[in-house]
mmCIF file of C-alpha atoms in Angstrom:
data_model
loop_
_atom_site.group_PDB
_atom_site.id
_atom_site.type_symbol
_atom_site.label_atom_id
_atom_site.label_comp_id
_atom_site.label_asym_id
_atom_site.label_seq_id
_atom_site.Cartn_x
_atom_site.Cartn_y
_atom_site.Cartn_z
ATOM 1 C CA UNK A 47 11.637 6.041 22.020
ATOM 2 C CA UNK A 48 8.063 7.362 22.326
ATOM 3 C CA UNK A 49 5.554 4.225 23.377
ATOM 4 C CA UNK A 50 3.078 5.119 25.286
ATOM 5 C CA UNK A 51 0.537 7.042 22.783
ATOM 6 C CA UNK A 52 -2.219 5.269 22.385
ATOM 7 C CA UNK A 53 -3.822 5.201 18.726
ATOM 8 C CA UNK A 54 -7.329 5.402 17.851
ATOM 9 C CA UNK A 55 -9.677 2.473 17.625
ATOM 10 C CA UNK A 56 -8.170 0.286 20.843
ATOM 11 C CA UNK A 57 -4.807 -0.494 18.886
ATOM 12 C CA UNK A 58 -1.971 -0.871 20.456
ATOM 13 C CA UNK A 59 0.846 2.595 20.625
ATOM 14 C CA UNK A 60 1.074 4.712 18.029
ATOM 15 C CA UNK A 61 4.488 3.743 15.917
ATOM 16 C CA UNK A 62 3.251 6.268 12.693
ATOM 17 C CA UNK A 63 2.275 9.263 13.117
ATOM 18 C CA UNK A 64 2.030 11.630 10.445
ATOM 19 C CA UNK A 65 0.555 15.363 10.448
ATOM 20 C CA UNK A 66 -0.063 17.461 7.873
ATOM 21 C CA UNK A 67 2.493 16.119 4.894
ATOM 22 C CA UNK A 68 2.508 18.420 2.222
ATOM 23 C CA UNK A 69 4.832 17.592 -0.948
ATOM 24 C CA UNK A 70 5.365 19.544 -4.346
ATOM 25 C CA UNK A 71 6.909 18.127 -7.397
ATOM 26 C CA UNK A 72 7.232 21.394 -9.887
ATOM 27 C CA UNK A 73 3.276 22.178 -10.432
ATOM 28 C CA UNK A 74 2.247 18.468 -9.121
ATOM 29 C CA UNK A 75 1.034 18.564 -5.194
ATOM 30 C CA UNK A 76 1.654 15.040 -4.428
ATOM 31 C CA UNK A 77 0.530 14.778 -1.121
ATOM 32 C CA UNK A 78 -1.695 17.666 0.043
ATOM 33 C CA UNK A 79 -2.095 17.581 4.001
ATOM 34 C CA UNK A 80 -1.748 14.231 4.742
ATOM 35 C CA UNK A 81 -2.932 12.670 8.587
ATOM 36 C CA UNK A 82 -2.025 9.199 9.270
ATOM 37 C CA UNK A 83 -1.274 7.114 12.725
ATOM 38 C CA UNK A 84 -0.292 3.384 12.577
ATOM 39 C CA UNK A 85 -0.360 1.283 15.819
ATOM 40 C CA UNK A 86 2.229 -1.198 16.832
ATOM 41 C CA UNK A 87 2.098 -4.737 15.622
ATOM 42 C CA UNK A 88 -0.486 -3.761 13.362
ATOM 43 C CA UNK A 89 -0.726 -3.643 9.219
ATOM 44 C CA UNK A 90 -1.988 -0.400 7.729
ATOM 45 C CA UNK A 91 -3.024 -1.017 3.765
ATOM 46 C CA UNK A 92 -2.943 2.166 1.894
ATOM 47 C CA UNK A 93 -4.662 2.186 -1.059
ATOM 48 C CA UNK A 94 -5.000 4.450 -4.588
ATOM 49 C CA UNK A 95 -4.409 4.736 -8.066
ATOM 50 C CA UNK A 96 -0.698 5.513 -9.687
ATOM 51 C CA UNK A 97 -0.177 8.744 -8.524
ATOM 52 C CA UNK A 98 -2.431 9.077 -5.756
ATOM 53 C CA UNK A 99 1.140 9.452 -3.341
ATOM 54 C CA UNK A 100 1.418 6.213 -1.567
ATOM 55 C CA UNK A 101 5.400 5.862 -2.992
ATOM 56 C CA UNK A 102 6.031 9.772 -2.131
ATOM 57 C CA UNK A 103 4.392 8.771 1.808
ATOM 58 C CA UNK A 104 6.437 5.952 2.005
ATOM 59 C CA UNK A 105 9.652 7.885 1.041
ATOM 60 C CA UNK A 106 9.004 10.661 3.176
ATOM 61 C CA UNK A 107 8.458 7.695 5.680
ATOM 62 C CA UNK A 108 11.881 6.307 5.175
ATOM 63 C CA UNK A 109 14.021 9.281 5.198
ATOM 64 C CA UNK A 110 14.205 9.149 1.019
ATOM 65 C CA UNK A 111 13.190 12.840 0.776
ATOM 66 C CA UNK A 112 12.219 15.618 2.890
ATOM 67 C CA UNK A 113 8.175 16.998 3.048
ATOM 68 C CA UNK A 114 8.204 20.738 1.998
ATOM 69 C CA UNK A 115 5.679 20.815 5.357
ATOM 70 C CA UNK A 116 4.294 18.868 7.991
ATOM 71 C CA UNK A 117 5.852 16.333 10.629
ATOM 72 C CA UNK A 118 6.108 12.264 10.551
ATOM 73 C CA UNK A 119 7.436 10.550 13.639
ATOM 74 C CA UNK A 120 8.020 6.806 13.163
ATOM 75 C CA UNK A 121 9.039 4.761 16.233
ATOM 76 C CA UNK A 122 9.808 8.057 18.573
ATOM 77 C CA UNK A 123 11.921 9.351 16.161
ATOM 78 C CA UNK A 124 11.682 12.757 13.422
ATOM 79 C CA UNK A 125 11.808 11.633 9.893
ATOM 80 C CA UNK A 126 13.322 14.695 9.191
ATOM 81 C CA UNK A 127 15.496 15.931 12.389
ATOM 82 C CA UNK A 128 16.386 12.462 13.396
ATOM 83 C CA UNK A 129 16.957 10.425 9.772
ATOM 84 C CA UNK A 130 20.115 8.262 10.786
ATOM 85 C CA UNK A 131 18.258 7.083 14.260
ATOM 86 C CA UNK A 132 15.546 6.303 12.039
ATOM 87 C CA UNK A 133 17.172 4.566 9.623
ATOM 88 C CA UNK A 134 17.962 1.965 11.833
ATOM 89 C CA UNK A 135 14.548 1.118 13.200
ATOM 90 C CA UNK A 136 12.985 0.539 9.867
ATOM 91 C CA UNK A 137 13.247 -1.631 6.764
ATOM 92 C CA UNK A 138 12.015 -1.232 3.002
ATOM 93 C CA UNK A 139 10.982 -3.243 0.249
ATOM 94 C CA UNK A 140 9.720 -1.379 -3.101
ATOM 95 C CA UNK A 141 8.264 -2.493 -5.660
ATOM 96 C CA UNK A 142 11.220 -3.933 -7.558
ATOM 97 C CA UNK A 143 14.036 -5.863 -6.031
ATOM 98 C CA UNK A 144 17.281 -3.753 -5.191
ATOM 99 C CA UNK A 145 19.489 -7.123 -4.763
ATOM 100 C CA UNK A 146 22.752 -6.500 -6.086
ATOM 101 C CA UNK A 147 22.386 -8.970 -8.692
ATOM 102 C CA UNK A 148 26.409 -9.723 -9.248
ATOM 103 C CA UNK A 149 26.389 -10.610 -5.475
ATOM 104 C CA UNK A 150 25.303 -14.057 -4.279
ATOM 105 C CA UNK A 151 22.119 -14.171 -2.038
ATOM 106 C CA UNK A 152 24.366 -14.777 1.294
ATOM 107 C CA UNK A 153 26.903 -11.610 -0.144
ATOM 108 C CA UNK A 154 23.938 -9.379 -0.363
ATOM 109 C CA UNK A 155 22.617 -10.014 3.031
ATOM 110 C CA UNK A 156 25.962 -9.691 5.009
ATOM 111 C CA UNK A 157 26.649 -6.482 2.829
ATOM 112 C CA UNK A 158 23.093 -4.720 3.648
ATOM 113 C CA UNK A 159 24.337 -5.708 7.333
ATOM 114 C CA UNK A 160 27.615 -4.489 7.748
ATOM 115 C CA UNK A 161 26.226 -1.326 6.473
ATOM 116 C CA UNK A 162 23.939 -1.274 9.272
ATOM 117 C CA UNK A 163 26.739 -1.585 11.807
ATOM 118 C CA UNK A 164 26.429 -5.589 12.556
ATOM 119 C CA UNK A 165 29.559 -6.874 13.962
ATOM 120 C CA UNK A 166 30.836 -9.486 11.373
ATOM 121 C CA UNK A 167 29.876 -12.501 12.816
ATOM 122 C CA UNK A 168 26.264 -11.088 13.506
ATOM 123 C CA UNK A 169 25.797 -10.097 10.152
ATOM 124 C CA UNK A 170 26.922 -13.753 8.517
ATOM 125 C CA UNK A 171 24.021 -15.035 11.554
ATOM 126 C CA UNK A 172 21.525 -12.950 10.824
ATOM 127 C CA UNK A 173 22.354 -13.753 6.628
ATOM 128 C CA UNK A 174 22.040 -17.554 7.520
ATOM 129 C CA UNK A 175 18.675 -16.899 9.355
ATOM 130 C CA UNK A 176 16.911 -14.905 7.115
ATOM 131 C CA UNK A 177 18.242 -17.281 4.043
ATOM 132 C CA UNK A 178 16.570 -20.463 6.269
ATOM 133 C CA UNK A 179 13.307 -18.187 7.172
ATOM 134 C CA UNK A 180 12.602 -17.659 3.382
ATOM 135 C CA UNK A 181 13.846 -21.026 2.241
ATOM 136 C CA UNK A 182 16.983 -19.579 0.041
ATOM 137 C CA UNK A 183 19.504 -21.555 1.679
ATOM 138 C CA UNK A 184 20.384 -24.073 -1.473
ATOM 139 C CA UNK A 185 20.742 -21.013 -3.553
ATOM 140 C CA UNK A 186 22.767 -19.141 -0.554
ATOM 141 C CA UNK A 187 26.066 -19.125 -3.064
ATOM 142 C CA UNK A 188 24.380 -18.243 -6.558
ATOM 143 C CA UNK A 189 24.414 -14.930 -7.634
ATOM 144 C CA UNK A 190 21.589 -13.308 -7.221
ATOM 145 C CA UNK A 191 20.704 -12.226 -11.028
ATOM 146 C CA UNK A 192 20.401 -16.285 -11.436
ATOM 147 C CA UNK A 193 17.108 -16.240 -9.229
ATOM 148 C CA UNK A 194 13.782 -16.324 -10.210
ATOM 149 C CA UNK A 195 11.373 -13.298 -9.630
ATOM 150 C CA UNK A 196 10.107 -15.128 -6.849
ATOM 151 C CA UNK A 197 13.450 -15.627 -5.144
ATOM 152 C CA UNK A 198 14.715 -12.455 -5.258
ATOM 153 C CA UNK A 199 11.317 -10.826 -3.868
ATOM 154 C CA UNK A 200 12.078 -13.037 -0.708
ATOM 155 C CA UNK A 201 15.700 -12.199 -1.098
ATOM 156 C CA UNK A 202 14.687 -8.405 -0.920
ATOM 157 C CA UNK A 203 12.643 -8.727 1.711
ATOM 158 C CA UNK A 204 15.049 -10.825 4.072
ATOM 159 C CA UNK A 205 17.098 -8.019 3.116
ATOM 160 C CA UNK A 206 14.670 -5.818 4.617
ATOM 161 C CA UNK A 207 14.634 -7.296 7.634
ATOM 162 C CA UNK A 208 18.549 -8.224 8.254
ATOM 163 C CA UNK A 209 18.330 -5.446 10.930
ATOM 164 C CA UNK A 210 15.351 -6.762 12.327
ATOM 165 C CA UNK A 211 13.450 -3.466 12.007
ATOM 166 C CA UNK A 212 10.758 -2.516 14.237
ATOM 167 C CA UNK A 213 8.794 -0.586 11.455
ATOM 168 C CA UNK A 214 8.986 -2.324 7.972
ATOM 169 C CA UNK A 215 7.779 -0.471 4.913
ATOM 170 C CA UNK A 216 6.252 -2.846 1.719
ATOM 171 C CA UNK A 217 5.581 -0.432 -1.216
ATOM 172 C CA UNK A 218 4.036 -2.724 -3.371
ATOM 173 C CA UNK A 219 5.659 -5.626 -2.899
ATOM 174 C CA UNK A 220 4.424 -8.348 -4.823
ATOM 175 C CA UNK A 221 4.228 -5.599 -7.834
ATOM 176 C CA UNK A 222 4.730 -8.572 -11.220
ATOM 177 C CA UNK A 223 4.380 -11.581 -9.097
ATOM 178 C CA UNK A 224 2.708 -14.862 -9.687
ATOM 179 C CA UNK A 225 -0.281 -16.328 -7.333
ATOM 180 C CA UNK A 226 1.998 -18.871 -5.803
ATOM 181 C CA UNK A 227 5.088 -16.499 -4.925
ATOM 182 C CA UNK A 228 2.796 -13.763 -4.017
ATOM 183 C CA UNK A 229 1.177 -16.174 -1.863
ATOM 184 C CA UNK A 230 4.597 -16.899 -0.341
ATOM 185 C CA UNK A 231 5.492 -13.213 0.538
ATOM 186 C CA UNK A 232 1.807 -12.951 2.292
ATOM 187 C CA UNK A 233 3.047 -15.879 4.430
ATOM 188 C CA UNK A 234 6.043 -14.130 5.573
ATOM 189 C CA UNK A 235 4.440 -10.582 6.169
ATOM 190 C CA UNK A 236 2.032 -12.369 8.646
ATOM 191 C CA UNK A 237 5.008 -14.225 10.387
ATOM 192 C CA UNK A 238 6.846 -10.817 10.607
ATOM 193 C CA UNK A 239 3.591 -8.999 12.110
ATOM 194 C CA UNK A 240 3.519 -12.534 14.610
ATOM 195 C CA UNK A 241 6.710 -11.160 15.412
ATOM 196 C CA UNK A 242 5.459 -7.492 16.781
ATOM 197 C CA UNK A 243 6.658 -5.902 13.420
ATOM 198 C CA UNK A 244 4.652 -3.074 12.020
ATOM 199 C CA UNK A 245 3.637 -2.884 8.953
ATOM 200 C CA UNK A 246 2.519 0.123 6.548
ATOM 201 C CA UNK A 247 1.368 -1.734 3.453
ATOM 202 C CA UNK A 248 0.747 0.352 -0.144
ATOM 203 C CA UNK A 249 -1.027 -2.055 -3.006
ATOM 204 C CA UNK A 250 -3.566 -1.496 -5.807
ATOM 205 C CA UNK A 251 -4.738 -5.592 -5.003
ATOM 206 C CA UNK A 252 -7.671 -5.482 -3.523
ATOM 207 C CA UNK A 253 -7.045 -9.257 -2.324
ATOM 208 C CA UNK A 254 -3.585 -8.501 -0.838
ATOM 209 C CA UNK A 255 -5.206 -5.572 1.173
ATOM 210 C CA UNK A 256 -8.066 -8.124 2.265
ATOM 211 C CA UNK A 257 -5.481 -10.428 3.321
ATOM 212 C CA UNK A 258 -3.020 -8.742 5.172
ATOM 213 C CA UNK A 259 -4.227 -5.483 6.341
ATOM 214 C CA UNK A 260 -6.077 -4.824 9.673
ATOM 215 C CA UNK A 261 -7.080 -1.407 8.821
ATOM 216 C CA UNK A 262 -7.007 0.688 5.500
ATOM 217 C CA UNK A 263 -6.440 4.067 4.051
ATOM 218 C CA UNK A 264 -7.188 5.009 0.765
ATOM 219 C CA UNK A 265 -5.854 7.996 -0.767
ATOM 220 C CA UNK A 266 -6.060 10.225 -4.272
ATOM 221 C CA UNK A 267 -4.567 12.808 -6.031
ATOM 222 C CA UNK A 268 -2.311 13.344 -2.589
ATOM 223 C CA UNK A 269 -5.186 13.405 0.237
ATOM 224 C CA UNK A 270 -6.155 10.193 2.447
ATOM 225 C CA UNK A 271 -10.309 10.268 1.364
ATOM 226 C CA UNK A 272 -11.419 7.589 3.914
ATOM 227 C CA UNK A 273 -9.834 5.000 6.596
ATOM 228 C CA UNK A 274 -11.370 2.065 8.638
ATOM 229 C CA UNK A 275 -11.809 -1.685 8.824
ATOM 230 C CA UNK A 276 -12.644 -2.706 5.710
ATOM 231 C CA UNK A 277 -15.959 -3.844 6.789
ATOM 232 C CA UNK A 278 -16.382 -0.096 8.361
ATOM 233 C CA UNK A 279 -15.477 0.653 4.760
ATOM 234 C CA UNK A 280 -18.020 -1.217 3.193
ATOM 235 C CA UNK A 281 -20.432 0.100 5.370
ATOM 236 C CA UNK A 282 -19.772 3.891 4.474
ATOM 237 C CA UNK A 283 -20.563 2.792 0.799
ATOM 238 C CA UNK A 284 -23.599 0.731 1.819
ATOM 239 C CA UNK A 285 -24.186 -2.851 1.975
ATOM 240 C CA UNK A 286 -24.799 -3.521 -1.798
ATOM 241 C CA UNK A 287 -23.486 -2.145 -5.061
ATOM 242 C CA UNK A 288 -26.078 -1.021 -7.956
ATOM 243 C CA UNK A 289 -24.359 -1.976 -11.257
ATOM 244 C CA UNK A 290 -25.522 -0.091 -14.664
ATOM 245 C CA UNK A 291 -25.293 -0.905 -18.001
ATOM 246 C CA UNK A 292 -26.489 1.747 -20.277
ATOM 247 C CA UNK A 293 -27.537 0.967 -23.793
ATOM 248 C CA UNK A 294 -24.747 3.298 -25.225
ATOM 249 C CA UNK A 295 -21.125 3.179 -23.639
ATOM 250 C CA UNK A 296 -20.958 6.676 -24.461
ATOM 251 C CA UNK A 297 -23.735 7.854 -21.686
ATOM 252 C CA UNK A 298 -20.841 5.758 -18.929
ATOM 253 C CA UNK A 299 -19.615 9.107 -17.339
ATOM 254 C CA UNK A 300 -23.324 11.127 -18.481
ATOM 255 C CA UNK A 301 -24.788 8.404 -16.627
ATOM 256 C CA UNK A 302 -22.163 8.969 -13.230
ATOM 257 C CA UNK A 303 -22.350 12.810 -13.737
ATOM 258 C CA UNK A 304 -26.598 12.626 -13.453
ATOM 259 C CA UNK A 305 -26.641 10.452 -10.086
ATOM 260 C CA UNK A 306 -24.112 12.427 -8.177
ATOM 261 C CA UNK A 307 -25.967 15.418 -9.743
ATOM 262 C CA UNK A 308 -29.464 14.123 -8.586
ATOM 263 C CA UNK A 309 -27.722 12.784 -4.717
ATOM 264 C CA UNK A 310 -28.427 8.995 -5.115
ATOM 265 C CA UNK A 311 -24.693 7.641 -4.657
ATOM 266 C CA UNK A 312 -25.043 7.035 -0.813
ATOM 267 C CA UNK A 313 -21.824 8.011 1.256
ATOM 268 C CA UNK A 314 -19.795 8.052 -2.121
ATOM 269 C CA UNK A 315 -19.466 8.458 -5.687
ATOM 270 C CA UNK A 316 -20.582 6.903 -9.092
ATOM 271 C CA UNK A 317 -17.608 4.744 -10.393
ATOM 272 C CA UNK A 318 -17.168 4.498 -13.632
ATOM 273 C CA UNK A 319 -16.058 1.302 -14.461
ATOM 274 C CA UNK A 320 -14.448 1.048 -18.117
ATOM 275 C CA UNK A 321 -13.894 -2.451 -18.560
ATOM 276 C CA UNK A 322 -17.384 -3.695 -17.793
ATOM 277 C CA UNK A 323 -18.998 -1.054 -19.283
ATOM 278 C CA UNK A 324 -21.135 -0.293 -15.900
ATOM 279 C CA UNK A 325 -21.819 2.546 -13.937
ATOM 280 C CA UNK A 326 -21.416 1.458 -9.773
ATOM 281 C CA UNK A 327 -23.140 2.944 -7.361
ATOM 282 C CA UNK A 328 -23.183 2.582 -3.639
ATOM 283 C CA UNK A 329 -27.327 1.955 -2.564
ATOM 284 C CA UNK A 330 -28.891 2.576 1.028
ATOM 285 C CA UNK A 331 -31.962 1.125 0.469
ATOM 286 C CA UNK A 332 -34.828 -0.295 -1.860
ATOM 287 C CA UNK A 333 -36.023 3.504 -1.931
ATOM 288 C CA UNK A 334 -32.955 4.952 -3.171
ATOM 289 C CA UNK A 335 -32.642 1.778 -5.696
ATOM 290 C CA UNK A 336 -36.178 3.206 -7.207
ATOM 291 C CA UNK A 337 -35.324 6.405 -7.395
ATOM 292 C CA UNK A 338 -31.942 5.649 -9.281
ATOM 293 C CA UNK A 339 -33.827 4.041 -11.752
ATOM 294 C CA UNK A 340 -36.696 6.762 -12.231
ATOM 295 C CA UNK A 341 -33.781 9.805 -12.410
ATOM 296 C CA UNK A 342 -32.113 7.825 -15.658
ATOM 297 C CA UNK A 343 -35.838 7.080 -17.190
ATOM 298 C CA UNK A 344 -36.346 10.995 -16.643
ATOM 299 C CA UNK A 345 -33.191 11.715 -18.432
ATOM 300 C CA UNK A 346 -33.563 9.196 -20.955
ATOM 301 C CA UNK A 347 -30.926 7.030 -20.727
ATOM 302 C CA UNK A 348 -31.605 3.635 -21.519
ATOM 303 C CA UNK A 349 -30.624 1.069 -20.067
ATOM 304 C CA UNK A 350 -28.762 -2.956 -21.189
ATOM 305 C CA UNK A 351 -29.380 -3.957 -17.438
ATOM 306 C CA UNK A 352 -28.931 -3.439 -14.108
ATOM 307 C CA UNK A 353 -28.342 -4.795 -11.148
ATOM 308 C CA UNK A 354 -27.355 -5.168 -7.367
ATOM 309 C CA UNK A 355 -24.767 -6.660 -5.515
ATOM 310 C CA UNK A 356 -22.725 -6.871 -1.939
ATOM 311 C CA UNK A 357 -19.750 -4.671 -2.288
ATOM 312 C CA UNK A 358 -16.096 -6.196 -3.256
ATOM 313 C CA UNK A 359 -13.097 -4.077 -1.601
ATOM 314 C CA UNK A 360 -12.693 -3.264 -5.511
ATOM 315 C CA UNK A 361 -15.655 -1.682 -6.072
ATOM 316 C CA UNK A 362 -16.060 0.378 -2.398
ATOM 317 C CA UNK A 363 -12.615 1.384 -4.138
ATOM 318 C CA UNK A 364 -14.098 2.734 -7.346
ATOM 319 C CA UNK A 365 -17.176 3.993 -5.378
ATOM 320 C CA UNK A 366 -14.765 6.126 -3.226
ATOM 321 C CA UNK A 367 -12.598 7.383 -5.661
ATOM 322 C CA UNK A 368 -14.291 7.508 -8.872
ATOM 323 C CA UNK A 369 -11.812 5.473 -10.705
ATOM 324 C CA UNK A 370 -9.966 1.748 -10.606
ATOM 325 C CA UNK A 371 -6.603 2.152 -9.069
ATOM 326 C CA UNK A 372 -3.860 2.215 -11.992
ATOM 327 C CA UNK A 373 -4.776 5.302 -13.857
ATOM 328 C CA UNK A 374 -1.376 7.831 -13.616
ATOM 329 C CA UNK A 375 2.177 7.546 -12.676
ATOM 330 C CA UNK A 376 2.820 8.226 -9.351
ATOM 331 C CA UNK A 377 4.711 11.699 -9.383
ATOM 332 C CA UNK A 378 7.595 11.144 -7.332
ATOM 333 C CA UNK A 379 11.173 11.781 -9.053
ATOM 334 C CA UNK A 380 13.471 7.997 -8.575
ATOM 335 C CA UNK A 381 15.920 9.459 -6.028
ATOM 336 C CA UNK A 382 15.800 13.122 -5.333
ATOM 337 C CA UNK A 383 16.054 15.330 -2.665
ATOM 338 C CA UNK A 384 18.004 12.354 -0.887
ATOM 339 C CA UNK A 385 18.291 13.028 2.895
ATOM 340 C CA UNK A 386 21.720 13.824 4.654
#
């Protein structure tokens, strides 16, 4: 197993590295050339919309499906050449829980383990562990379909880890959770990464991101469009967001169209942002803030207000891609093109 690469940014060794993933589905190019590395003991948030190809990375990832081109090496080994070594250095949790629901929490556990090659009495110790670690030991013996959404999130992810995986995978993970449980899984992704785990992370919460990833990636429409700290990220889109509100809601996208027209987005793009009714745009300066305003008097577009604000992870998010994440189903088929 391949350790001593060193990643970018002073991270530890490279565990993920991927080069050049290229994935079709029919007409749809769901990822389009995709470079990614992901150090050890680190968390790597990607973000994007439905359909931007974080579920069809993290499949490729896990051995799911094969890239039509392109490598990914996770923990020294070929996703592609090397699928059953890999398979047994990483975990997964998607966005729903795959419990076998007729099984009791302890039954599911010691299953997922014996499949992994645990001896017996390793797999009913690891089972009791990982039932203690996520506090499911009074409800060990119910079947699982008798747990709470909560419970069988932590049930899928001590399921995850019942092999105790150097590279864990959470697609989505707390996808239909409420505050407090979701709250509870963040607690046990940070003891995992305590534990030297590495993490690649795919969300659409902003918040989640902000709390548990050291670096992100945001990607749409299949290509990775910028990657960084999140402050680094905030940067690139300038340290405050202008916020219009024209007079009409029909002139939203106009509005967008005229400032990237005219250059006055900064680094990024106008977002159009639906649900307030605003136009966002990334500002560099006071200058640029003047001129933003003089461009939509020229045009005529008048205006309900505006104003400026520091950027939210949100809203570098819209600035970057255009759009709020949640606009198109991912297009990855449910389980195609299985690997061998």
């Amino acid at each position: 197993m391949t350790r001593n690469d060193k990643s970018p940014g002073g991270r530890g060794a490279t565990v993920i590295t991927v080069r050049g993933l290229v994935k079709h589905y029919g007409g749809t190019r769901a990822l389009d050339g995709v470079d990614l590395e992901v150090g050890e003991g680190t968390v790597l948030g990607v973000l994007g919309p439905n359909g931007a190809g974080k579920t069809t990375l993290v499949r490729i990832l896990s051995t799911l499906i094969v890239p039509d081109s392109g490598t990914a090496t996770v923990a020294g080994y070929d996703a592609v050449r090397q699928p059953r070594q890999l398979r047994r250095v990483i975990g997964l949790t998607g966005q729903y829980a795959s419990v076998d629901e007729k099984l009791s929490g302890r039954e599911n556990l010691y299953l997922i383990g014996r499949l992994l090659d645990l001896s017996g009495r390793t797999a009913r110790r690891r089972a009791d562990e990982l039932l203690e670690r996520f506090s499911l030991t009074e409800a060990a013996r119910r079947p699982a379909h008798t747990y709470s959404g909560g419970m069988r999130r932590r049930l899928d992810l001590a399921a995850s880890m019942i092999g105790q995986p150097a590279v864990l995978y959470l697609d989505e993970p707390t996808t239909g959770l409420d505050p407090r449980t979701r709250n509870e899984v963040w607690s046990e992704v940070r003891r995992m990464v305590g534990d030297g785990v590495t993490v690649l992370l795919t969300t659409q919460y902003m918040e989640e991101a902000e709390q548990l990833a050291g670096e992100l990636t945001v990607m749409d429409r299949g290509r990775i469009i910028a990657g960084g700290r999140i402050d680094e990220l905030k940067a690139r889109v300038g340290g405050r967001t202008l916020r219009i509100r024209p007079s009409d809601p029909l002139q939203l996208r106009p509005t967008a169209a005229a400032l990237d027209e005219f250059g006055l987005t900064g680094h990024g793009r106008a977002g159009v942002d639906t649900e307030s009714g605003t136009v966002l745009v990334p500002i560099l300066s006071d200058d640029q803030l003047t001129a933003v305003v003089g461009a939509l008097s020229a045009r005529g577009v008048a205006l309900s207000s505006i104003s400026t604000e520091l950027p939210s992870l949100d809203e570098v998010f819209l600035s970057l891609t255009g759009h709020r994440a949640g606009v198109a189903e991912d297009p990855a088929p449910a389980l195609e093109e299985v690997a061998v």
